[in-house]
PDB file of C-alpha atoms in Angstrom:
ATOM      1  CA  UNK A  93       9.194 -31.202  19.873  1.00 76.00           C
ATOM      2  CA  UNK A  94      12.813 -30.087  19.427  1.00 84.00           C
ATOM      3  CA  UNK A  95      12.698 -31.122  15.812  1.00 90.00           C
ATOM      4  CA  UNK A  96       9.383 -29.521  15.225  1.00 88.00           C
ATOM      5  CA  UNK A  97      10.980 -26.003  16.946  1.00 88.00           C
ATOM      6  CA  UNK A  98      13.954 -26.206  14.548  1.00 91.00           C
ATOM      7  CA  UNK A  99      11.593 -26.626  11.501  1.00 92.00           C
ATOM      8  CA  UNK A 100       9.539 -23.306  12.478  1.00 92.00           C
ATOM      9  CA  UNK A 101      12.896 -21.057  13.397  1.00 91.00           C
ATOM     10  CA  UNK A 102      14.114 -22.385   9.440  1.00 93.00           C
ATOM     11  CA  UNK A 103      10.251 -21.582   8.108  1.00 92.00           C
ATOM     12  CA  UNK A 104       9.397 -24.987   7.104  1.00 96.00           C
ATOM     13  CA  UNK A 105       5.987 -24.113   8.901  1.00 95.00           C
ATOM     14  CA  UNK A 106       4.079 -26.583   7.160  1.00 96.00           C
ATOM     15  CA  UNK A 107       6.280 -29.607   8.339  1.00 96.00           C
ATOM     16  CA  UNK A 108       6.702 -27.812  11.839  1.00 95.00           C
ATOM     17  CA  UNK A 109       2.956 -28.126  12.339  1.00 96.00           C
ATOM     18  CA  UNK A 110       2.864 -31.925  11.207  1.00 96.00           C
ATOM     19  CA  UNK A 111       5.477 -32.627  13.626  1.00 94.00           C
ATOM     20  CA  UNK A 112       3.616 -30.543  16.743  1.00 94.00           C
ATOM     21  CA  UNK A 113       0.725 -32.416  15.910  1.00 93.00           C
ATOM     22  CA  UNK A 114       2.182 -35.829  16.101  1.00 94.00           C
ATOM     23  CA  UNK A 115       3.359 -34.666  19.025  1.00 90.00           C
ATOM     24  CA  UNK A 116       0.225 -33.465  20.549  1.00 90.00           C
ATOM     25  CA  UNK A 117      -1.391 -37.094  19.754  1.00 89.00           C
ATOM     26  CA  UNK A 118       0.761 -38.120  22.792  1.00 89.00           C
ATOM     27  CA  UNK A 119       0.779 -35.606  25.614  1.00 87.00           C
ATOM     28  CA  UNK A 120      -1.159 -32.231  26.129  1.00 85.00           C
ATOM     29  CA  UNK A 121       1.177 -28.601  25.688  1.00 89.00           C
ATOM     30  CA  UNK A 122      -1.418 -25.671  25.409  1.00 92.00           C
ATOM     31  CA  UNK A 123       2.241 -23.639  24.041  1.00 92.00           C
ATOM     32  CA  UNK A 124       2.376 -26.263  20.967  1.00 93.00           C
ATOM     33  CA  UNK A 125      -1.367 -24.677  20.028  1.00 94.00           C
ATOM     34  CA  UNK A 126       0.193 -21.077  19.717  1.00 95.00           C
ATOM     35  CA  UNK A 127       3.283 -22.215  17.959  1.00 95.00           C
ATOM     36  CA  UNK A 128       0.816 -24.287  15.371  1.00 96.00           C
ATOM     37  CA  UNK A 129      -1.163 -20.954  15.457  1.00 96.00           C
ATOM     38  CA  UNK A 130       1.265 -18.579  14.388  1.00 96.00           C
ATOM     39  CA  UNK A 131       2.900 -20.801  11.787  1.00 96.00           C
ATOM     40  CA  UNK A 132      -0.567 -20.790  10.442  1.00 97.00           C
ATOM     41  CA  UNK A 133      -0.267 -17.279  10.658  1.00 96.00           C
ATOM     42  CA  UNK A 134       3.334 -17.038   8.990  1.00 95.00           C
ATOM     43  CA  UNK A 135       1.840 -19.243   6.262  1.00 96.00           C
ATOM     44  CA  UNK A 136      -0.995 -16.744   5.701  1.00 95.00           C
ATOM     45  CA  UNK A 137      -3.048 -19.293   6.313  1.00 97.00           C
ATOM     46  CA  UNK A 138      -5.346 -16.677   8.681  1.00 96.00           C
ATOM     47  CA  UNK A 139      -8.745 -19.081   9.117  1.00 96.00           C
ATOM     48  CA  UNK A 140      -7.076 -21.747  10.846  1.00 96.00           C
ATOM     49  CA  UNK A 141      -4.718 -19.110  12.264  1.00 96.00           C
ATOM     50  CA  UNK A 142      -7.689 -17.532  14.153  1.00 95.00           C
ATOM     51  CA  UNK A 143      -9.492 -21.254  15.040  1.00 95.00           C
ATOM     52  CA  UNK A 144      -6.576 -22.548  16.862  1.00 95.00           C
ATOM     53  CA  UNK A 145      -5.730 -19.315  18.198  1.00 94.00           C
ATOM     54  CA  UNK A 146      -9.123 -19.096  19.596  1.00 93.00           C
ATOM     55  CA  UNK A 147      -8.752 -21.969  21.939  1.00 91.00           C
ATOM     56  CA  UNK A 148      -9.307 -21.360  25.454  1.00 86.00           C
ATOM     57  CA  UNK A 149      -6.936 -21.182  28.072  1.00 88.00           C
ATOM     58  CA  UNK A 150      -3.937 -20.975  25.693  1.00 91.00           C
ATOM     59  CA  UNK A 151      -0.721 -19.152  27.080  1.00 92.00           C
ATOM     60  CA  UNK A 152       0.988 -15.326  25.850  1.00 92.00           C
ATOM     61  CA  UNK A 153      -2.537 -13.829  25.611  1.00 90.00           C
ATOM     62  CA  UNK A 154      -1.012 -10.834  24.053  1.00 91.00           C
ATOM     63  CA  UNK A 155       0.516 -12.690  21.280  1.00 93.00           C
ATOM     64  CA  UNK A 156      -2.814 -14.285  20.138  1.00 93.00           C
ATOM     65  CA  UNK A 157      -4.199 -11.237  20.556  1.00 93.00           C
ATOM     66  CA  UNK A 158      -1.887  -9.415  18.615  1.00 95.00           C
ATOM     67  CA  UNK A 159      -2.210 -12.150  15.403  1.00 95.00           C
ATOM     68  CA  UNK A 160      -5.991 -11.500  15.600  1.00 95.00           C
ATOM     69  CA  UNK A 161      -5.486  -7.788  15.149  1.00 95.00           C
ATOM     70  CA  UNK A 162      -2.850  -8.419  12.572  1.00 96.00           C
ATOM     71  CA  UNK A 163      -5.093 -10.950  10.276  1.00 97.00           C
ATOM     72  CA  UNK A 164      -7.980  -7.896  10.500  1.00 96.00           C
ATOM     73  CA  UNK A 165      -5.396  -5.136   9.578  1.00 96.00           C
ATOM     74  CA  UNK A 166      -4.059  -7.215   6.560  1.00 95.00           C
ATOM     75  CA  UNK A 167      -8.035  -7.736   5.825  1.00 95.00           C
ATOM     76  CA  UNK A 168      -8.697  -4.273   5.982  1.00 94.00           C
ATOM     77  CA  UNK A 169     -11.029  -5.029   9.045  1.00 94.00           C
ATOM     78  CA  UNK A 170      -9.973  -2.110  11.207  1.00 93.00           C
ATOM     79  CA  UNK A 171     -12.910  -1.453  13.135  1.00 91.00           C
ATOM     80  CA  UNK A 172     -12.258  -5.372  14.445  1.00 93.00           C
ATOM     81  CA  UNK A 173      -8.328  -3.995  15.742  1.00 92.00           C
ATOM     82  CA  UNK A 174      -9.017  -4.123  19.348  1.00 87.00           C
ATOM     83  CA  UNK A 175      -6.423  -3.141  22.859  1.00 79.00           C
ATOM     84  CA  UNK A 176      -8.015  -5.522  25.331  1.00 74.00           C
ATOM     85  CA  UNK A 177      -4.938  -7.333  25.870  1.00 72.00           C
ATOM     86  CA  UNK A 178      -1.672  -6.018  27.767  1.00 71.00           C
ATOM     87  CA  UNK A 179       1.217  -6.087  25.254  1.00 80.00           C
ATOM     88  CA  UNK A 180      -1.024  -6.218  22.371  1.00 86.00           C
ATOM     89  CA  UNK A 181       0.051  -4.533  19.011  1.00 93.00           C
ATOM     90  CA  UNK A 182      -3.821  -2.846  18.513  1.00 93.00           C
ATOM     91  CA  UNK A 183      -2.248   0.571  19.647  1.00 93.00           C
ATOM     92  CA  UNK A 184       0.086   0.639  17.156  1.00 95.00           C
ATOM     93  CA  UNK A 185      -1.901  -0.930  13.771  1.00 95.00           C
ATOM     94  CA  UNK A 186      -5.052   1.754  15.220  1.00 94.00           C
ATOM     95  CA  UNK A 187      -2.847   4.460  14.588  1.00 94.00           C
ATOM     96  CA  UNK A 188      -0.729   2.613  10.778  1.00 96.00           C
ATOM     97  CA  UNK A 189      -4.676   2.512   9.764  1.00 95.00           C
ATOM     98  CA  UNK A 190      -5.098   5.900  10.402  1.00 94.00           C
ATOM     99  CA  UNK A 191      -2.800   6.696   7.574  1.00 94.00           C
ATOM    100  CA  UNK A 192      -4.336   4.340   5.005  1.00 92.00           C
ATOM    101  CA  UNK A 193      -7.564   5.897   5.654  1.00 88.00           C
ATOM    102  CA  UNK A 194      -9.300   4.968   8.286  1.00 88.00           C
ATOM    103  CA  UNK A 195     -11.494   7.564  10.141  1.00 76.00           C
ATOM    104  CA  UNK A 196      -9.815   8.189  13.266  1.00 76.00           C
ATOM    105  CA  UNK A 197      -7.275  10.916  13.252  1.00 80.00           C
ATOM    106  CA  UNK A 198      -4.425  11.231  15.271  1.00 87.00           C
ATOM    107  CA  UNK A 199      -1.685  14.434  16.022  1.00 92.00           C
ATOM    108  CA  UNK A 200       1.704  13.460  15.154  1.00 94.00           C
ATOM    109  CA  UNK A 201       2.430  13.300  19.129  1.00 94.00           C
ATOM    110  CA  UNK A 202      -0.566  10.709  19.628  1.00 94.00           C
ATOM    111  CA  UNK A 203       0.056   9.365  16.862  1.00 95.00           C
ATOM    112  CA  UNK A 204       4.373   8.263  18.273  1.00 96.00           C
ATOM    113  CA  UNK A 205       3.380   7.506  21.307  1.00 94.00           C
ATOM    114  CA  UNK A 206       2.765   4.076  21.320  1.00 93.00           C
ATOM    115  CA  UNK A 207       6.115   2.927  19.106  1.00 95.00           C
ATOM    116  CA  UNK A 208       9.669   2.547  20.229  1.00 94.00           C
ATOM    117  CA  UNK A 209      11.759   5.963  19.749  1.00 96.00           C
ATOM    118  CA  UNK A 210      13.898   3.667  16.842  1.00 96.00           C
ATOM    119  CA  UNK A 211      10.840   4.075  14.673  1.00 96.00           C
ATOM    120  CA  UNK A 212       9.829   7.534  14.900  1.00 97.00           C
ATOM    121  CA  UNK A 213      11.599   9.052  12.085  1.00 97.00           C
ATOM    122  CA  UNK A 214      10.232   6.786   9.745  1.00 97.00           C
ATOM    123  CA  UNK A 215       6.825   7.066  11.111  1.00 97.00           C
ATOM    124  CA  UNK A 216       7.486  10.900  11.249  1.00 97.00           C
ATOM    125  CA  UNK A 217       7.754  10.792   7.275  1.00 96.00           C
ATOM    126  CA  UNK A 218       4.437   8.503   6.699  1.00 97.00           C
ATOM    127  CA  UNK A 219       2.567  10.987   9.089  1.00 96.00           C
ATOM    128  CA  UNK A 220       4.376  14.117   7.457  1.00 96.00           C
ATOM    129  CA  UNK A 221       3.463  12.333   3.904  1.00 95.00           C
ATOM    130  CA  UNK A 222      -0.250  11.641   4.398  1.00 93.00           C
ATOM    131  CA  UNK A 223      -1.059  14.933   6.405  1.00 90.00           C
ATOM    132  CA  UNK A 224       0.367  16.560   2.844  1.00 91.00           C
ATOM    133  CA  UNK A 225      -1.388  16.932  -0.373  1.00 90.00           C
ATOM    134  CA  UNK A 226       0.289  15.678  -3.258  1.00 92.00           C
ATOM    135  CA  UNK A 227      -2.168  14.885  -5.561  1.00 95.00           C
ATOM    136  CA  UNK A 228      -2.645  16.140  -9.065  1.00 97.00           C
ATOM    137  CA  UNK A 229      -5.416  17.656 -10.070  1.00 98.00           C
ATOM    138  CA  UNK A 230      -7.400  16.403 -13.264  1.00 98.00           C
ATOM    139  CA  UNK A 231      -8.832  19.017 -13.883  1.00 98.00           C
ATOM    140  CA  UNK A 232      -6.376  21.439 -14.127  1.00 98.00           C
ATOM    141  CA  UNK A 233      -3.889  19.004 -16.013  1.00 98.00           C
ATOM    142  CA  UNK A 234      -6.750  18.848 -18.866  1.00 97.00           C
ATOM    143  CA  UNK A 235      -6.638  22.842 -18.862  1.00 98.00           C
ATOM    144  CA  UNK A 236      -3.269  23.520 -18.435  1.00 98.00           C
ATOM    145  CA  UNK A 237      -2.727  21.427 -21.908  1.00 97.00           C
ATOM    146  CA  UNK A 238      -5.863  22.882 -23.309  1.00 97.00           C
ATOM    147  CA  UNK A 239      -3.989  25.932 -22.593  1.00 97.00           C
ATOM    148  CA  UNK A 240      -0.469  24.362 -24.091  1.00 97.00           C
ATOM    149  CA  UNK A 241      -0.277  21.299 -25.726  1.00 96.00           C
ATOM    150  CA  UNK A 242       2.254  18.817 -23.239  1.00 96.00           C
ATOM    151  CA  UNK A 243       1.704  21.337 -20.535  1.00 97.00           C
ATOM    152  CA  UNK A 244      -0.494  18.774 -18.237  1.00 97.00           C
ATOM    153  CA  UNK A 245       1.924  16.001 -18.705  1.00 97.00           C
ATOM    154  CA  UNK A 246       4.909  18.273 -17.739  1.00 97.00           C
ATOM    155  CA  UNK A 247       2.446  18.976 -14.595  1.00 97.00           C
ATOM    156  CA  UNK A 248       2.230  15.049 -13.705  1.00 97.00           C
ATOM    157  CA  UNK A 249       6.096  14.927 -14.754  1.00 96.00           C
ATOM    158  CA  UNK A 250       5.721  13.047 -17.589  1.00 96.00           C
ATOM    159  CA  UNK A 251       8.534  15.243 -19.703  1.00 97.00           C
ATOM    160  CA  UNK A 252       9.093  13.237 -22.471  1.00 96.00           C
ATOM    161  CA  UNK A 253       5.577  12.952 -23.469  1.00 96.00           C
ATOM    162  CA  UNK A 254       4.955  16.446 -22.661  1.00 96.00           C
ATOM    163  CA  UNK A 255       7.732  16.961 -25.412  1.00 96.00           C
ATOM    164  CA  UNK A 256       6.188  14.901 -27.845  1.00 96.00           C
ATOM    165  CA  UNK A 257       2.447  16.437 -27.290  1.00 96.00           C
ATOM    166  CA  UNK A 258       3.943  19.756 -27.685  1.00 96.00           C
ATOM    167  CA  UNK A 259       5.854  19.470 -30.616  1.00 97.00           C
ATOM    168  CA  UNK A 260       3.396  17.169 -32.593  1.00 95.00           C
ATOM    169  CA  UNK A 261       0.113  19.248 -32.177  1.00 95.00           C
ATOM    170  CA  UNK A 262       2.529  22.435 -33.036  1.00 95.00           C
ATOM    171  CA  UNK A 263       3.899  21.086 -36.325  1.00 96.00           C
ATOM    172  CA  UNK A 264       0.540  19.696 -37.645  1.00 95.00           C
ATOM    173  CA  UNK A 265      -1.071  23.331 -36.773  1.00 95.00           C
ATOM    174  CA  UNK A 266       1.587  25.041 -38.539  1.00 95.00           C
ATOM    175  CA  UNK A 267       1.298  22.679 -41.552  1.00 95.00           C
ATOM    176  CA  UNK A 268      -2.488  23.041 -41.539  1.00 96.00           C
ATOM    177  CA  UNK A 269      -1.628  27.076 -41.285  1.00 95.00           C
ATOM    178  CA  UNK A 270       1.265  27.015 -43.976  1.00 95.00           C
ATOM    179  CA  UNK A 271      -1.533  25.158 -46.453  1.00 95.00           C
ATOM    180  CA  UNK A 272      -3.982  27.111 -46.577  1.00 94.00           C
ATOM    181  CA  UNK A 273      -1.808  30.550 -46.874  1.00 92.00           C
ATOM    182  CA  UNK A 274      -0.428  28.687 -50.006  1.00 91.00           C
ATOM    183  CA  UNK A 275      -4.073  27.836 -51.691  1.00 91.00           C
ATOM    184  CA  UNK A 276      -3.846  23.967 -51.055  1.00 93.00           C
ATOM    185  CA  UNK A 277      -7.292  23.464 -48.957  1.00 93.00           C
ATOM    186  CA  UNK A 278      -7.161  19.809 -49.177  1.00 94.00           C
ATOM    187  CA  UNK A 279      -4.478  19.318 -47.432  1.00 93.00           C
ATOM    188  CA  UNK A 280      -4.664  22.271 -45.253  1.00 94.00           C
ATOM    189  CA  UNK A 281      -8.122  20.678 -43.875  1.00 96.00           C
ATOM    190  CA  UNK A 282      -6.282  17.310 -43.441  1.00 96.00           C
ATOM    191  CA  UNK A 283      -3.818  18.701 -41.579  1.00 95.00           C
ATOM    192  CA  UNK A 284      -6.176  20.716 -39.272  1.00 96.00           C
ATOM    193  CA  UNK A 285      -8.237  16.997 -38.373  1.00 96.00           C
ATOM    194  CA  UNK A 286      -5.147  15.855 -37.884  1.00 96.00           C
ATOM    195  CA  UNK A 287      -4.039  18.579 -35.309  1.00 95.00           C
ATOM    196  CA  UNK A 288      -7.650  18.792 -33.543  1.00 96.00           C
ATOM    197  CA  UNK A 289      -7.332  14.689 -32.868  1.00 96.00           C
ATOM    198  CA  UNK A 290      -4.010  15.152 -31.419  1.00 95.00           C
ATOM    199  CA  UNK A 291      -5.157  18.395 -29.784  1.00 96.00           C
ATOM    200  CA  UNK A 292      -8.021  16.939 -27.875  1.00 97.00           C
ATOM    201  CA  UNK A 293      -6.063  13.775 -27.144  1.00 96.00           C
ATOM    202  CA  UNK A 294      -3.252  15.638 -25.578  1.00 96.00           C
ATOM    203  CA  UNK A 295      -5.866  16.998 -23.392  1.00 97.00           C
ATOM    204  CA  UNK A 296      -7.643  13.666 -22.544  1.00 98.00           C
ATOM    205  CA  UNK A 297      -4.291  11.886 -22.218  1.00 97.00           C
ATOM    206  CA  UNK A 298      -3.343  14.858 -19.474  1.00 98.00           C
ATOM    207  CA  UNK A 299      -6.111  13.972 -17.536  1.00 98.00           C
ATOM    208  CA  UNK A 300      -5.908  10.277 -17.612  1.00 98.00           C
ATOM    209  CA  UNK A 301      -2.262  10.902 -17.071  1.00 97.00           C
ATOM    210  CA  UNK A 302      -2.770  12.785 -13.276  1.00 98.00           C
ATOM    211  CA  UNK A 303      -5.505  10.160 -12.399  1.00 98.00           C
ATOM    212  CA  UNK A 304      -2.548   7.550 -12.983  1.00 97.00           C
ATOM    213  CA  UNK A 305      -0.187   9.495 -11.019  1.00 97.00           C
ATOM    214  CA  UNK A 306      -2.533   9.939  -8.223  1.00 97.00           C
ATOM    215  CA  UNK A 307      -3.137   5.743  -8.385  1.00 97.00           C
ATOM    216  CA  UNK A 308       0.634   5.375  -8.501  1.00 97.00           C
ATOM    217  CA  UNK A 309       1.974   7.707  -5.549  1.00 96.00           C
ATOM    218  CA  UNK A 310      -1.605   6.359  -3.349  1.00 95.00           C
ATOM    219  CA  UNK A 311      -0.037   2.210  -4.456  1.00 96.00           C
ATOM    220  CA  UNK A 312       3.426   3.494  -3.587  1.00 97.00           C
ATOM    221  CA  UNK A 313       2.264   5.098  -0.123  1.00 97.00           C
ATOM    222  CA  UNK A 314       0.573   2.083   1.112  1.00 95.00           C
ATOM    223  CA  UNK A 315       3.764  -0.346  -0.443  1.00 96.00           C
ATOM    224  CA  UNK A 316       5.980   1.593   2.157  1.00 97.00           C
ATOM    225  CA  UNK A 317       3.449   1.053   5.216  1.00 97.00           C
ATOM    226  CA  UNK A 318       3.059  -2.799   4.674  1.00 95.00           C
ATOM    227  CA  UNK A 319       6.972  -2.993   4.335  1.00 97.00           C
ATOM    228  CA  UNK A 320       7.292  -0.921   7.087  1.00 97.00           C
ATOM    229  CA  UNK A 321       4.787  -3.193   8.729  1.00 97.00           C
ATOM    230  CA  UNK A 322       6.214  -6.072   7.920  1.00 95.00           C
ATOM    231  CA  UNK A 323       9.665  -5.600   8.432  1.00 96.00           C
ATOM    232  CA  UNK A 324       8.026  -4.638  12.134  1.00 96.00           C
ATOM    233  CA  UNK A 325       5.786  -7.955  12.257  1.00 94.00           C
ATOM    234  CA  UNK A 326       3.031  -6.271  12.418  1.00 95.00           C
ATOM    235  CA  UNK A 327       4.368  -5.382  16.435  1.00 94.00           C
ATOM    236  CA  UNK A 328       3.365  -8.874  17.122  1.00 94.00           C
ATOM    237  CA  UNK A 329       5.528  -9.860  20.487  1.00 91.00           C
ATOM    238  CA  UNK A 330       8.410 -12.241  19.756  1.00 86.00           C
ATOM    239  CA  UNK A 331       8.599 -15.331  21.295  1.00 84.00           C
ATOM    240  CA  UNK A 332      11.379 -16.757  20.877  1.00 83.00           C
ATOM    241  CA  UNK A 333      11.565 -20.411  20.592  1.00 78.00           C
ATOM    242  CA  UNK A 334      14.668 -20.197  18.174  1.00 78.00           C
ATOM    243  CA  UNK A 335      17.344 -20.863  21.209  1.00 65.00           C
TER     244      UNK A 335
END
């Protein structure tokens, strides 16, 4: 069992569970169920997480409990995320769902009170960041550059191609201008497709440029609360059978 303890504290999980196993076909140790369990869990493996988990009269209640409401926050199954347990992490992943979304809402104070003081300033800023709008507006990116060729992609900070809209819709309009106060309709008309394409694709490309921000900051968001998660365990209680 020793062995099989010093395989799970180097994460060789999959060997660690081979070895509890073979130990388990000799003697009965409910505590070798929720050490199998959780390196099911560690593994990802969340199915057979849950069905050996599930066993009856297994030991640290609140740790089993606490994987269950884990697996169902990393499946998006909030409404599953129960407290029933002492200890249990449901308190704390209620309150991380609340910020991807999910329909209960917290004030900042409610929403602290169930973490350690250590992580309040960096739950501060998630709170702070979701209670705050910083979304860009389609809408008005399309009409700003309607308005001024580039100007919506300077709105969704995209500078360089702001530049590029700007100056390319400007020098075929002036060419288109310049050709037909010197006779040469031809070309003049050429130039004028040419500056109505890029004209209504700088307006498109604004608006297709805030829907992409707003994907990109509402990714990055939720990449900082399942690090933050995860570099917390998902408030899971440690056992420690590392010694």
């Amino acid at each position: 069992m020793k062995f099989g303890d010093q395989l799970y504290c180097e994460k060789d999980y999959l060997r660690a569970i081979d070895e509890y196993n073979g130990y388990l076909n000799f003697f009965s140790n409910e505590t070798l169920f929720v050490k199998i369990g959780l390196a099911y869990y560690e593994m990802k493996h969340f199915e057979q997480a849950c069905q050996i988990l599930s066993k009856e009269n297994l030991p640290f209640k609140n740790v089993n409990a606490s994987v269950f409401n884990a697996i169902n926050f990393q499946k998006e199954k909030y409404a599953d995320i129960n407290q029933k347990s002492v200890g249990d992490n449901g308190s704390e992943l209620l309150r991380i769902a609340s910020l991807k979304g999910y329909e209960k809402y917290y004030d900042k104070n409610e929403f602290l009170s169930p973490f350690n003081e250590s992580l309040h300033p960096e739950l501060e800023k998630l709170f702070d960041y979701k209670n705050e709008d910083h979304q860009k507006s389609p809408f008005l990116s399309g009409a700003l550059s309607a308005v001024i060729p580039g100007a919506g992609k300077f709105y969704t900070g995209e500078i360089s191609d702001g530049i590029t809209a700007l100056l390319l819709t400007g020098i075929l309009s002036y060419l288109a201008y310049d050709n037909f106060d010197a006779g040469h309709n031809t070309r003049a008309w050429i130039f004028t497709g040419l500056a109505a394409y890029f004209y209504a694709g700088n307006i498109y490309g604004s608006i297709v440029s805030a829907e992409k921000y707003n994907v990109r900051i509402k990714n990055d968001f939720e990449m900082s609360i399942n690090l933050f998660l995860e570099e917390n365990n998902y408030f899971i209680p440690h056992i420690n059978f590392c010694k």
